[in-house]
Amino acid sequence: MLGQMMECSMDMAGQTSQAETRTEMVSTMRSVTSSSSTFLTEAKTVCQDPSAPQAKNSLAAAARGVTESLNNMINVFTSAAPGQTECDNAIRAIQSSRHVLENANQCISDMSYFECLDTVMEKSKALGDGMTGIANHAKHSEHDEFGDAVKGVSEAICGLVEAASQAAYLVGVADPSSVGGKRGLVDQAQFLRAAQAIKQACDIICNPSSGQQQILTSATVIAKQTSALCNACRMASSKTSNPVAKKQFVQSAKDVANATATLVKEIKVLDSNYNDANRARCAGSTKPLIEAVDRLCQFTSTPEYASVPAKISEQGREAQKPITQSGHFIIEGSCSMITSAKSLAVNPKDPPTWQSLANGSKSVSDAIKKLVSSIRDKAPGQRECEDAIEKLVLVIRELDQASLAAINQNLQPRKDKDIKAFAEQMENAAAQLSAKLPDVQVTAQSEAERLGHAITAFVSYFDPLVQNSIGCASN
């Protein structure tokens, strides 16, 4: 049995691409072999002389050693088994998107309402492809492809949840009793997250016990995060009309980019010639980068660049619920589905796990269908448009009655104002309607979240237009 286990373990270790993990796996195998050898030696001693002092205690201790080393080996191999890391990362990423839904009182992207719907449809298609890929690759033990499929599912779910949150925000803020928020010039949370990731990577580079591969991985993280910061600075510079802020954003991006370039150059030198002197230069190059990032974060943390959350009313929150609840169901179902997939990556011939995967996939699909239906049903502005139509029907009826009265010579002259005042106010109302019409057209085509407010403002001028028109005609 031990020989068979070691043979299988060697096969699994050989399929592991990460050198450090592979080393740890081999180390646990040696530990199991060593403790098993000790156990067999103690068993032999007990067989030869069962009455020997402490013989049975030594045998029991050796057995515990075998159990502990086996448990350690199972833990390492389970975490290092194909697809396990990818599944764990996916579950963490999906669960971390939950707070976005729970705080749908702030604009998180530039997407309009119907762009959110398009994104949900697009991501749901990618999710379907990913779920099919997970099942197929797990069945055929195609570990690399399985990991890619899991990553694709995670990205699709996170994108879908963000679109759902943005749609929920737009529904809430579109309610007439809500007050709209304002998106900040920069995403301050993004800057802080990037700064934290950069500092953690720099700590790894400065740590004398870090291996060469860890340093190269940290360099990749730094390059990715600093690039994101520089792009955010360029966007902020293009958006602001303040010349001082515009210049500061550009300069901050240059400082971060230059410090990054210097650090990457030193890391390349270290990679080609790994010695203590080059490591010290690498560690020294992290300080200017951290200082540049800290200055940038301090500059962007001022209140004038912060987002102003919307004040969403109770009615607005009620309108959000179908969308946010569907988003929560998607998160729960997808985590359950990926947990099942994690087990299938290790044991693809377990029928109950396949059933669990199918159940998780169905719950996710049902939740997405409900989300799409909720976004369509809750499109902002529908209630305001219906109210506006009812008001227009009433004023048209009033005009018709006034017209009939005029034809029959029964239209009573209104004396609350003179004809000049009636005419002026009628013209003012008509001018306001003309001025408000383009806003209605724009919001109807691309900014559904503002449609309700635009319609309400537009239709409010019909009553003074009609009343003053009738007053003018009556005189």
Short mmCIF file of C-alpha atoms in Angstrom, two decimals:
data_model
loop_
_atom_site.label_atom_id
_atom_site.label_comp_id
_atom_site.label_asym_id
_atom_site.label_seq_id
_atom_site.Cartn_x
_atom_site.Cartn_y
_atom_site.Cartn_z
CA MET A 1 0.00 0.00 0.00
CA LEU A 2 2.78 2.40 0.90
CA GLY A 3 4.49 1.72 -2.42
CA GLN A 4 1.29 2.39 -4.37
CA MET A 5 0.66 5.60 -2.43
CA MET A 6 4.19 6.84 -3.08
CA GLU A 7 3.86 6.02 -6.78
CA CYS A 8 0.61 8.02 -7.05
CA SER A 9 2.13 10.83 -5.01
CA MET A 10 5.14 11.04 -7.32
CA ASP A 11 2.80 11.25 -10.31
CA MET A 12 0.89 14.14 -8.70
CA ALA A 13 4.09 15.94 -7.75
CA GLY A 14 5.31 15.58 -11.31
CA GLN A 15 2.14 17.26 -12.61
CA THR A 16 2.61 20.27 -10.32
CA SER A 17 4.09 23.24 -12.18
CA GLN A 18 5.13 25.31 -9.14
CA ALA A 19 8.65 24.38 -8.01
CA GLU A 20 8.16 25.43 -4.37
CA THR A 21 4.96 23.43 -4.04
CA ARG A 22 6.58 20.42 -5.69
CA THR A 23 9.47 20.60 -3.21
CA GLU A 24 7.03 20.72 -0.30
CA MET A 25 5.13 17.72 -1.68
CA VAL A 26 8.32 15.65 -1.98
CA SER A 27 9.28 16.69 1.55
CA THR A 28 5.98 15.38 2.98
CA MET A 29 6.45 12.13 1.05
CA ARG A 30 9.87 11.69 2.66
CA SER A 31 8.34 12.37 6.05
CA VAL A 32 5.70 9.68 5.49
CA THR A 33 8.36 7.21 4.33
CA SER A 34 10.58 7.97 7.32
CA SER A 35 7.77 7.73 9.88
CA SER A 36 6.52 4.50 8.26
CA SER A 37 10.01 3.03 8.50
CA THR A 38 10.17 3.98 12.18
CA PHE A 39 6.75 2.44 12.75
CA LEU A 40 7.76 -0.84 11.07
CA THR A 41 10.97 -0.96 13.11
CA GLU A 42 8.99 -0.48 16.33
CA ALA A 43 6.47 -3.12 15.23
CA LYS A 44 9.31 -5.56 14.62
CA THR A 45 10.68 -4.86 18.11
CA VAL A 46 7.26 -5.49 19.69
CA CYS A 47 6.89 -8.76 17.78
CA GLN A 48 10.30 -9.96 18.97
CA ASP A 49 9.71 -9.00 22.61
CA PRO A 50 6.15 -7.88 23.40
CA SER A 51 7.00 -7.50 27.08
CA ALA A 52 9.92 -5.14 26.50
CA PRO A 53 9.64 -1.87 28.52
CA GLN A 54 7.97 0.99 26.65
CA ALA A 55 7.72 -1.17 23.51
CA LYS A 56 4.01 -0.64 23.08
CA ASN A 57 4.26 3.03 23.96
CA SER A 58 6.99 3.46 21.35
CA LEU A 59 4.83 1.65 18.82
CA ALA A 60 1.87 3.91 19.62
CA ALA A 61 4.06 7.01 19.32
CA ALA A 62 5.39 5.76 15.97
CA ALA A 63 1.81 5.17 14.80
CA ARG A 64 0.89 8.74 15.77
CA GLY A 65 3.92 9.94 13.81
CA VAL A 66 2.69 8.08 10.72
CA THR A 67 -0.80 9.56 11.17
CA GLU A 68 0.53 13.12 11.55
CA SER A 69 2.85 12.84 8.56
CA LEU A 70 0.02 11.36 6.47
CA ASN A 71 -2.33 14.19 7.49
CA ASN A 72 0.31 16.76 6.63
CA MET A 73 0.91 15.09 3.28
CA ILE A 74 -2.82 15.00 2.50
CA ASN A 75 -3.15 18.71 3.35
CA VAL A 76 -0.22 19.65 1.12
CA PHE A 77 -1.32 17.43 -1.76
CA THR A 78 -4.93 18.58 -1.52
CA SER A 79 -3.91 22.23 -1.70
CA ALA A 80 -1.38 21.48 -4.43
CA ALA A 81 -3.66 19.22 -6.45
CA PRO A 82 -4.56 20.48 -9.93
CA GLY A 83 -7.21 23.17 -9.95
CA GLN A 84 -7.33 23.69 -6.18
CA THR A 85 -5.52 27.03 -6.10
CA GLU A 86 -7.57 28.34 -9.04
CA CYS A 87 -10.84 27.32 -7.35
CA ASP A 88 -9.83 28.89 -4.02
CA ASN A 89 -8.82 32.13 -5.77
CA ALA A 90 -12.09 32.18 -7.72
CA ILE A 91 -14.21 31.71 -4.60
CA ARG A 92 -12.36 34.49 -2.77
CA ALA A 93 -12.74 36.86 -5.74
CA ILE A 94 -16.46 36.14 -6.08
CA GLN A 95 -17.14 36.51 -2.36
CA SER A 96 -15.22 39.79 -2.27
CA SER A 97 -17.64 41.21 -4.86
CA ARG A 98 -20.51 40.81 -2.37
CA HIS A 99 -19.80 44.20 -0.73
CA VAL A 100 -20.39 45.91 -4.08
CA LEU A 101 -24.00 44.73 -4.03
CA GLU A 102 -24.42 45.60 -0.37
CA ASN A 103 -23.35 49.21 -1.06
CA ALA A 104 -25.31 50.00 -4.20
CA ASN A 105 -25.62 53.67 -3.26
CA GLN A 106 -22.56 54.73 -5.21
CA CYS A 107 -21.73 54.83 -8.89
CA ILE A 108 -18.98 52.29 -9.59
CA SER A 109 -18.59 52.68 -13.35
CA ASP A 110 -19.52 54.85 -16.34
CA MET A 111 -22.05 52.30 -17.62
CA SER A 112 -25.52 53.53 -18.42
CA TYR A 113 -28.52 51.44 -17.43
CA PHE A 114 -28.87 49.60 -20.71
CA GLU A 115 -25.10 49.15 -20.94
CA CYS A 116 -25.42 47.32 -17.60
CA LEU A 117 -28.01 45.04 -19.16
CA ASP A 118 -25.77 44.44 -22.19
CA THR A 119 -22.85 43.64 -19.86
CA VAL A 120 -24.96 41.17 -17.87
CA MET A 121 -25.95 39.42 -21.11
CA GLU A 122 -22.35 39.36 -22.33
CA LYS A 123 -20.96 38.06 -19.03
CA SER A 124 -23.69 35.45 -18.71
CA LYS A 125 -22.67 34.05 -22.11
CA ALA A 126 -19.02 33.94 -21.00
CA LEU A 127 -20.14 32.30 -17.76
CA GLY A 128 -22.05 29.62 -19.68
CA ASP A 129 -18.96 28.85 -21.76
CA GLY A 130 -16.85 28.70 -18.59
CA MET A 131 -19.24 26.33 -16.79
CA THR A 132 -19.27 24.01 -19.80
CA GLY A 133 -15.47 24.16 -19.88
CA ILE A 134 -15.21 23.29 -16.18
CA ALA A 135 -17.34 20.17 -16.64
CA ASN A 136 -15.58 18.99 -19.81
CA HIS A 137 -12.04 19.61 -18.56
CA ALA A 138 -12.74 18.04 -15.17
CA LYS A 139 -14.15 14.94 -16.86
CA HIS A 140 -11.01 14.48 -18.97
CA SER A 141 -8.55 15.58 -16.24
CA GLU A 142 -7.30 18.48 -18.40
CA HIS A 143 -5.89 20.42 -15.47
CA ASP A 144 -4.46 23.53 -17.18
CA GLU A 145 -7.62 24.05 -19.23
CA PHE A 146 -9.72 23.43 -16.10
CA GLY A 147 -7.84 26.20 -14.27
CA ASP A 148 -8.39 28.61 -17.19
CA ALA A 149 -12.11 27.79 -17.24
CA VAL A 150 -12.43 28.43 -13.49
CA LYS A 151 -10.64 31.76 -13.87
CA GLY A 152 -12.97 32.68 -16.73
CA VAL A 153 -16.02 31.86 -14.61
CA SER A 154 -14.68 33.97 -11.75
CA GLU A 155 -14.07 36.98 -14.02
CA ALA A 156 -17.51 36.61 -15.61
CA ILE A 157 -19.27 36.44 -12.21
CA CYS A 158 -17.37 39.46 -10.84
CA GLY A 159 -18.15 41.49 -13.98
CA LEU A 160 -21.77 40.43 -13.84
CA VAL A 161 -22.10 41.39 -10.16
CA GLU A 162 -20.54 44.80 -10.79
CA ALA A 163 -22.97 45.44 -13.66
CA ALA A 164 -25.86 44.37 -11.43
CA SER A 165 -24.69 46.72 -8.68
CA GLN A 166 -24.41 49.63 -11.11
CA ALA A 167 -27.90 48.87 -12.46
CA ALA A 168 -29.27 48.74 -8.89
CA TYR A 169 -27.63 52.10 -8.12
CA LEU A 170 -29.19 53.66 -11.21
CA VAL A 171 -32.63 52.26 -10.31
CA GLY A 172 -32.35 53.62 -6.77
CA VAL A 173 -31.08 57.05 -7.73
CA ALA A 174 -33.70 57.37 -10.51
CA ASP A 175 -36.51 57.28 -7.97
CA PRO A 176 -38.04 60.80 -7.68
CA SER A 177 -37.58 60.79 -3.90
CA SER A 178 -33.84 59.97 -4.14
CA VAL A 179 -30.96 62.41 -4.50
CA GLY A 180 -28.28 61.56 -7.06
CA GLY A 181 -24.66 61.14 -6.09
CA LYS A 182 -21.53 62.29 -7.84
CA ARG A 183 -18.68 60.10 -9.00
CA GLY A 184 -15.29 61.26 -7.82
CA LEU A 185 -12.51 62.37 -10.13
CA VAL A 186 -10.55 59.30 -9.03
CA ASP A 187 -11.44 56.01 -7.40
CA GLN A 188 -9.69 56.54 -4.07
CA ALA A 189 -10.24 52.92 -3.04
CA GLN A 190 -8.46 51.77 -6.21
CA PHE A 191 -5.45 53.93 -5.38
CA LEU A 192 -5.28 52.57 -1.83
CA ARG A 193 -5.61 48.95 -3.00
CA ALA A 194 -2.86 49.44 -5.57
CA ALA A 195 -0.61 51.11 -3.00
CA GLN A 196 -1.13 48.23 -0.58
CA ALA A 197 -0.31 45.63 -3.24
CA ILE A 198 2.82 47.55 -4.28
CA LYS A 199 4.05 47.82 -0.68
CA GLN A 200 3.47 44.12 -0.06
CA ALA A 201 5.42 43.25 -3.20
CA CYS A 202 8.23 45.58 -2.15
CA ASP A 203 8.34 43.91 1.26
CA ILE A 204 8.88 40.55 -0.44
CA ILE A 205 11.70 42.02 -2.53
CA CYS A 206 13.37 43.47 0.59
CA ASN A 207 12.99 40.24 2.57
CA PRO A 208 16.35 38.36 2.54
CA SER A 209 14.57 35.00 2.71
CA SER A 210 12.58 35.60 -0.49
CA GLY A 211 13.47 33.35 -3.40
CA GLN A 212 14.27 34.43 -6.94
CA GLN A 213 10.88 33.32 -8.25
CA GLN A 214 9.08 35.27 -5.51
CA ILE A 215 10.99 38.42 -6.47
CA LEU A 216 10.07 38.01 -10.15
CA THR A 217 6.41 37.48 -9.21
CA SER A 218 6.50 40.60 -7.05
CA ALA A 219 7.99 42.56 -9.96
CA THR A 220 5.03 41.52 -12.11
CA VAL A 221 2.60 42.70 -9.43
CA ILE A 222 4.39 46.05 -9.13
CA ALA A 223 4.40 46.59 -12.90
CA LYS A 224 0.68 45.81 -13.14
CA GLN A 225 -0.37 48.03 -10.22
CA THR A 226 1.84 51.01 -11.13
CA SER A 227 0.56 50.85 -14.70
CA ALA A 228 -3.01 51.01 -13.39
CA LEU A 229 -2.13 54.02 -11.20
CA CYS A 230 -0.48 55.86 -14.09
CA ASN A 231 -3.48 55.24 -16.35
CA ALA A 232 -5.83 56.50 -13.61
CA CYS A 233 -3.69 59.65 -13.26
CA ARG A 234 -3.84 60.30 -17.01
CA MET A 235 -7.63 59.90 -17.02
CA ALA A 236 -8.02 62.20 -14.02
CA SER A 237 -5.77 64.79 -15.66
CA SER A 238 -7.92 64.76 -18.79
CA LYS A 239 -11.14 65.15 -16.78
CA THR A 240 -10.23 67.96 -14.41
CA SER A 241 -10.41 71.61 -15.43
CA ASN A 242 -8.10 72.69 -12.60
CA PRO A 243 -4.69 73.43 -14.21
CA VAL A 244 -2.81 72.84 -10.93
CA ALA A 245 -4.43 69.45 -10.39
CA LYS A 246 -3.94 68.56 -14.04
CA LYS A 247 -0.19 69.24 -13.74
CA GLN A 248 0.07 67.38 -10.42
CA PHE A 249 -1.58 64.23 -11.82
CA VAL A 250 0.82 64.20 -14.76
CA GLN A 251 3.85 64.73 -12.51
CA SER A 252 2.73 62.03 -10.07
CA ALA A 253 2.33 59.54 -12.90
CA LYS A 254 5.84 60.38 -14.13
CA ASP A 255 7.31 59.93 -10.64
CA VAL A 256 5.68 56.53 -10.21
CA ALA A 257 6.64 55.40 -13.73
CA ASN A 258 10.28 56.49 -13.33
CA ALA A 259 10.63 54.81 -9.93
CA THR A 260 9.08 51.63 -11.34
CA ALA A 261 11.43 51.62 -14.32
CA THR A 262 14.45 51.96 -12.00
CA LEU A 263 13.25 49.10 -9.79
CA VAL A 264 12.50 46.81 -12.74
CA LYS A 265 15.97 47.51 -14.14
CA GLU A 266 17.57 46.48 -10.84
CA ILE A 267 15.42 43.33 -10.68
CA LYS A 268 16.60 42.34 -14.18
CA VAL A 269 20.21 42.78 -13.07
CA LEU A 270 19.49 40.66 -9.99
CA ASP A 271 17.83 37.97 -12.10
CA SER A 272 20.90 37.69 -14.34
CA ASN A 273 23.35 37.76 -11.41
CA TYR A 274 21.75 36.71 -8.13
CA ASN A 275 24.02 37.97 -5.31
CA ASP A 276 23.78 39.99 -2.08
CA ALA A 277 25.04 43.24 -3.62
CA ASN A 278 22.39 43.21 -6.34
CA ARG A 279 19.73 42.28 -3.78
CA ALA A 280 20.70 45.30 -1.68
CA ARG A 281 20.41 47.61 -4.72
CA CYS A 282 17.00 46.10 -5.48
CA ALA A 283 15.81 46.72 -1.93
CA GLY A 284 17.11 50.29 -2.09
CA SER A 285 15.18 50.92 -5.33
CA THR A 286 11.88 50.09 -3.65
CA LYS A 287 12.07 53.17 -1.37
CA PRO A 288 11.67 55.85 -4.11
CA LEU A 289 8.73 53.88 -5.53
CA ILE A 290 6.95 53.62 -2.17
CA GLU A 291 7.54 57.34 -1.55
CA ALA A 292 6.14 58.26 -4.98
CA VAL A 293 3.06 56.07 -4.43
CA ASP A 294 2.51 57.53 -0.95
CA ARG A 295 2.68 61.10 -2.32
CA LEU A 296 0.18 60.19 -5.03
CA CYS A 297 -2.24 58.59 -2.55
CA GLN A 298 -1.96 61.60 -0.25
CA PHE A 299 -2.71 63.94 -3.15
CA THR A 300 -5.75 61.94 -4.35
CA SER A 301 -7.19 61.45 -0.85
CA THR A 302 -8.45 65.05 -0.60
CA PRO A 303 -12.25 65.41 -0.28
CA GLU A 304 -12.56 67.35 -3.56
CA TYR A 305 -11.66 64.20 -5.51
CA ALA A 306 -13.92 61.87 -3.51
CA SER A 307 -17.20 60.44 -4.71
CA VAL A 308 -20.40 61.76 -3.15
CA PRO A 309 -22.74 58.86 -2.35
CA ALA A 310 -26.32 59.10 -3.52
CA LYS A 311 -29.08 59.52 -0.95
CA ILE A 312 -31.38 56.71 -1.97
CA SER A 313 -34.85 56.81 -0.46
CA GLU A 314 -36.73 53.86 1.04
CA GLN A 315 -38.77 53.61 -2.17
CA GLY A 316 -35.54 53.56 -4.15
CA ARG A 317 -34.12 50.78 -1.97
CA GLU A 318 -37.27 48.72 -2.44
CA ALA A 319 -36.91 49.13 -6.19
CA GLN A 320 -33.28 47.91 -5.95
CA LYS A 321 -34.09 44.69 -4.09
CA PRO A 322 -35.02 42.39 -7.02
CA ILE A 323 -31.68 43.22 -8.69
CA THR A 324 -29.48 42.99 -5.58
CA GLN A 325 -31.16 39.78 -4.39
CA SER A 326 -30.56 38.15 -7.76
CA GLY A 327 -26.92 39.21 -7.51
CA HIS A 328 -26.60 37.56 -4.09
CA PHE A 329 -28.13 34.34 -5.43
CA ILE A 330 -25.60 34.36 -8.27
CA ILE A 331 -22.71 34.73 -5.79
CA GLU A 332 -23.97 31.91 -3.55
CA GLY A 333 -24.71 29.56 -6.45
CA SER A 334 -21.39 30.17 -8.19
CA CYS A 335 -19.38 29.60 -4.98
CA SER A 336 -21.24 26.32 -4.44
CA MET A 337 -20.62 25.35 -8.06
CA ILE A 338 -16.88 26.08 -7.89
CA THR A 339 -16.59 24.18 -4.59
CA SER A 340 -18.03 21.14 -6.39
CA ALA A 341 -15.66 21.71 -9.31
CA LYS A 342 -12.75 21.82 -6.85
CA SER A 343 -13.62 18.29 -5.70
CA LEU A 344 -14.06 17.06 -9.28
CA ALA A 345 -10.56 18.25 -10.20
CA VAL A 346 -9.21 15.71 -7.70
CA ASN A 347 -11.83 12.99 -8.16
CA PRO A 348 -13.64 13.31 -11.53
CA LYS A 349 -15.53 10.03 -11.06
CA ASP A 350 -17.70 10.93 -8.08
CA PRO A 351 -21.43 10.93 -9.11
CA PRO A 352 -22.72 12.93 -6.08
CA THR A 353 -20.22 15.69 -6.80
CA TRP A 354 -21.33 15.82 -10.43
CA GLN A 355 -24.92 16.16 -9.22
CA SER A 356 -23.86 18.96 -6.88
CA LEU A 357 -22.11 20.72 -9.78
CA ALA A 358 -25.25 20.41 -11.91
CA ASN A 359 -27.42 21.80 -9.10
CA GLY A 360 -25.04 24.74 -8.60
CA SER A 361 -24.98 25.48 -12.33
CA LYS A 362 -28.80 25.44 -12.49
CA SER A 363 -29.15 27.80 -9.51
CA VAL A 364 -26.70 30.24 -11.13
CA SER A 365 -28.54 30.07 -14.47
CA ASP A 366 -31.91 30.65 -12.77
CA ALA A 367 -30.51 33.60 -10.80
CA ILE A 368 -29.11 35.18 -13.97
CA LYS A 369 -32.47 34.83 -15.74
CA LYS A 370 -34.15 36.52 -12.79
CA LEU A 371 -31.52 39.27 -12.78
CA VAL A 372 -32.01 40.00 -16.50
CA SER A 373 -35.80 40.03 -16.02
CA SER A 374 -35.49 42.37 -13.00
CA ILE A 375 -33.24 44.81 -14.85
CA ARG A 376 -35.69 44.94 -17.75
CA ASP A 377 -38.73 45.30 -15.48
CA LYS A 378 -37.12 47.95 -13.28
CA ALA A 379 -35.89 50.17 -16.11
CA PRO A 380 -35.93 53.73 -14.64
CA GLY A 381 -38.43 56.26 -15.87
CA GLN A 382 -41.29 53.89 -16.73
CA ARG A 383 -43.56 55.04 -13.89
CA GLU A 384 -42.79 58.71 -14.57
CA CYS A 385 -43.59 58.22 -18.27
CA GLU A 386 -46.93 56.60 -17.39
CA ASP A 387 -47.76 59.47 -15.00
CA ALA A 388 -46.78 61.98 -17.67
CA ILE A 389 -49.09 60.30 -20.21
CA GLU A 390 -51.99 60.48 -17.75
CA LYS A 391 -51.35 64.19 -17.16
CA LEU A 392 -51.17 64.85 -20.90
CA VAL A 393 -54.48 63.04 -21.42
CA LEU A 394 -56.07 65.34 -18.81
CA VAL A 395 -54.71 68.56 -20.31
CA ILE A 396 -55.72 67.44 -23.83
CA ARG A 397 -59.24 66.82 -22.50
CA GLU A 398 -59.24 70.27 -20.93
CA LEU A 399 -58.14 71.83 -24.26
CA ASP A 400 -60.87 69.94 -26.09
CA GLN A 401 -63.50 71.20 -23.63
CA ALA A 402 -62.24 74.77 -24.00
CA SER A 403 -62.31 74.42 -27.79
CA LEU A 404 -65.91 73.19 -27.77
CA ALA A 405 -66.90 76.03 -25.43
CA ALA A 406 -65.25 78.56 -27.77
CA ILE A 407 -67.05 77.10 -30.80
CA ASN A 408 -70.36 77.36 -28.94
CA GLN A 409 -69.54 80.88 -27.75
CA ASN A 410 -69.58 79.63 -24.13
CA LEU A 411 -65.90 80.15 -23.20
CA GLN A 412 -65.96 82.46 -20.20
CA PRO A 413 -63.22 85.15 -20.22
CA ARG A 414 -60.65 84.72 -17.45
CA LYS A 415 -59.98 87.93 -15.57
CA ASP A 416 -57.31 86.78 -13.09
CA LYS A 417 -54.67 88.18 -15.52
CA ASP A 418 -54.69 90.41 -18.56
CA ILE A 419 -54.13 89.00 -22.05
CA LYS A 420 -50.51 90.19 -22.10
CA ALA A 421 -49.65 88.24 -18.94
CA PHE A 422 -51.42 85.15 -20.32
CA ALA A 423 -49.44 85.43 -23.54
CA GLU A 424 -46.08 85.97 -21.81
CA GLN A 425 -46.53 82.99 -19.48
CA MET A 426 -47.72 80.82 -22.35
CA GLU A 427 -44.58 81.72 -24.32
CA ASN A 428 -42.36 81.07 -21.29
CA ALA A 429 -43.87 77.60 -20.82
CA ALA A 430 -43.43 76.83 -24.51
CA ALA A 431 -39.80 77.99 -24.37
CA GLN A 432 -39.15 75.77 -21.34
CA LEU A 433 -40.68 72.79 -23.11
CA SER A 434 -38.44 73.43 -26.09
CA ALA A 435 -35.38 73.69 -23.82
CA LYS A 436 -36.23 70.51 -21.88
CA LEU A 437 -36.98 68.37 -24.95
CA PRO A 438 -33.31 67.59 -25.91
CA ASP A 439 -32.65 66.34 -22.37
CA VAL A 440 -35.62 63.98 -22.64
CA GLN A 441 -34.33 62.71 -26.00
CA VAL A 442 -30.82 62.10 -24.66
CA THR A 443 -31.95 60.36 -21.47
CA ALA A 444 -34.43 58.18 -23.38
CA GLN A 445 -31.67 57.00 -25.71
CA SER A 446 -28.69 56.52 -23.41
CA GLU A 447 -29.25 57.71 -19.82
CA ALA A 448 -32.25 55.82 -18.51
CA GLU A 449 -31.32 56.64 -14.92
CA ARG A 450 -32.11 60.34 -15.58
CA LEU A 451 -35.21 59.76 -17.68
CA GLY A 452 -37.67 59.93 -14.78
CA HIS A 453 -36.36 63.27 -13.54
CA ALA A 454 -36.20 64.64 -17.10
CA ILE A 455 -39.79 63.55 -17.88
CA THR A 456 -41.11 64.99 -14.61
CA ALA A 457 -39.42 68.34 -15.31
CA PHE A 458 -40.62 68.32 -18.94
CA VAL A 459 -44.26 67.53 -18.27
CA SER A 460 -44.54 70.09 -15.46
CA TYR A 461 -44.69 72.90 -18.07
CA PHE A 462 -47.72 71.53 -19.95
CA ASP A 463 -50.22 72.65 -17.32
CA PRO A 464 -49.12 76.35 -17.35
CA LEU A 465 -48.93 76.20 -21.15
CA VAL A 466 -52.52 74.96 -21.45
CA GLN A 467 -53.97 77.16 -18.72
CA ASN A 468 -52.41 80.30 -20.15
CA SER A 469 -53.37 79.30 -23.71
CA ILE A 470 -57.02 78.93 -22.65
CA GLY A 471 -56.84 82.21 -20.67
CA CYS A 472 -55.35 83.98 -23.67
CA ALA A 473 -58.03 82.55 -26.04
CA SER A 474 -60.83 83.47 -23.62
CA ASN A 475 -59.85 87.13 -23.87
#
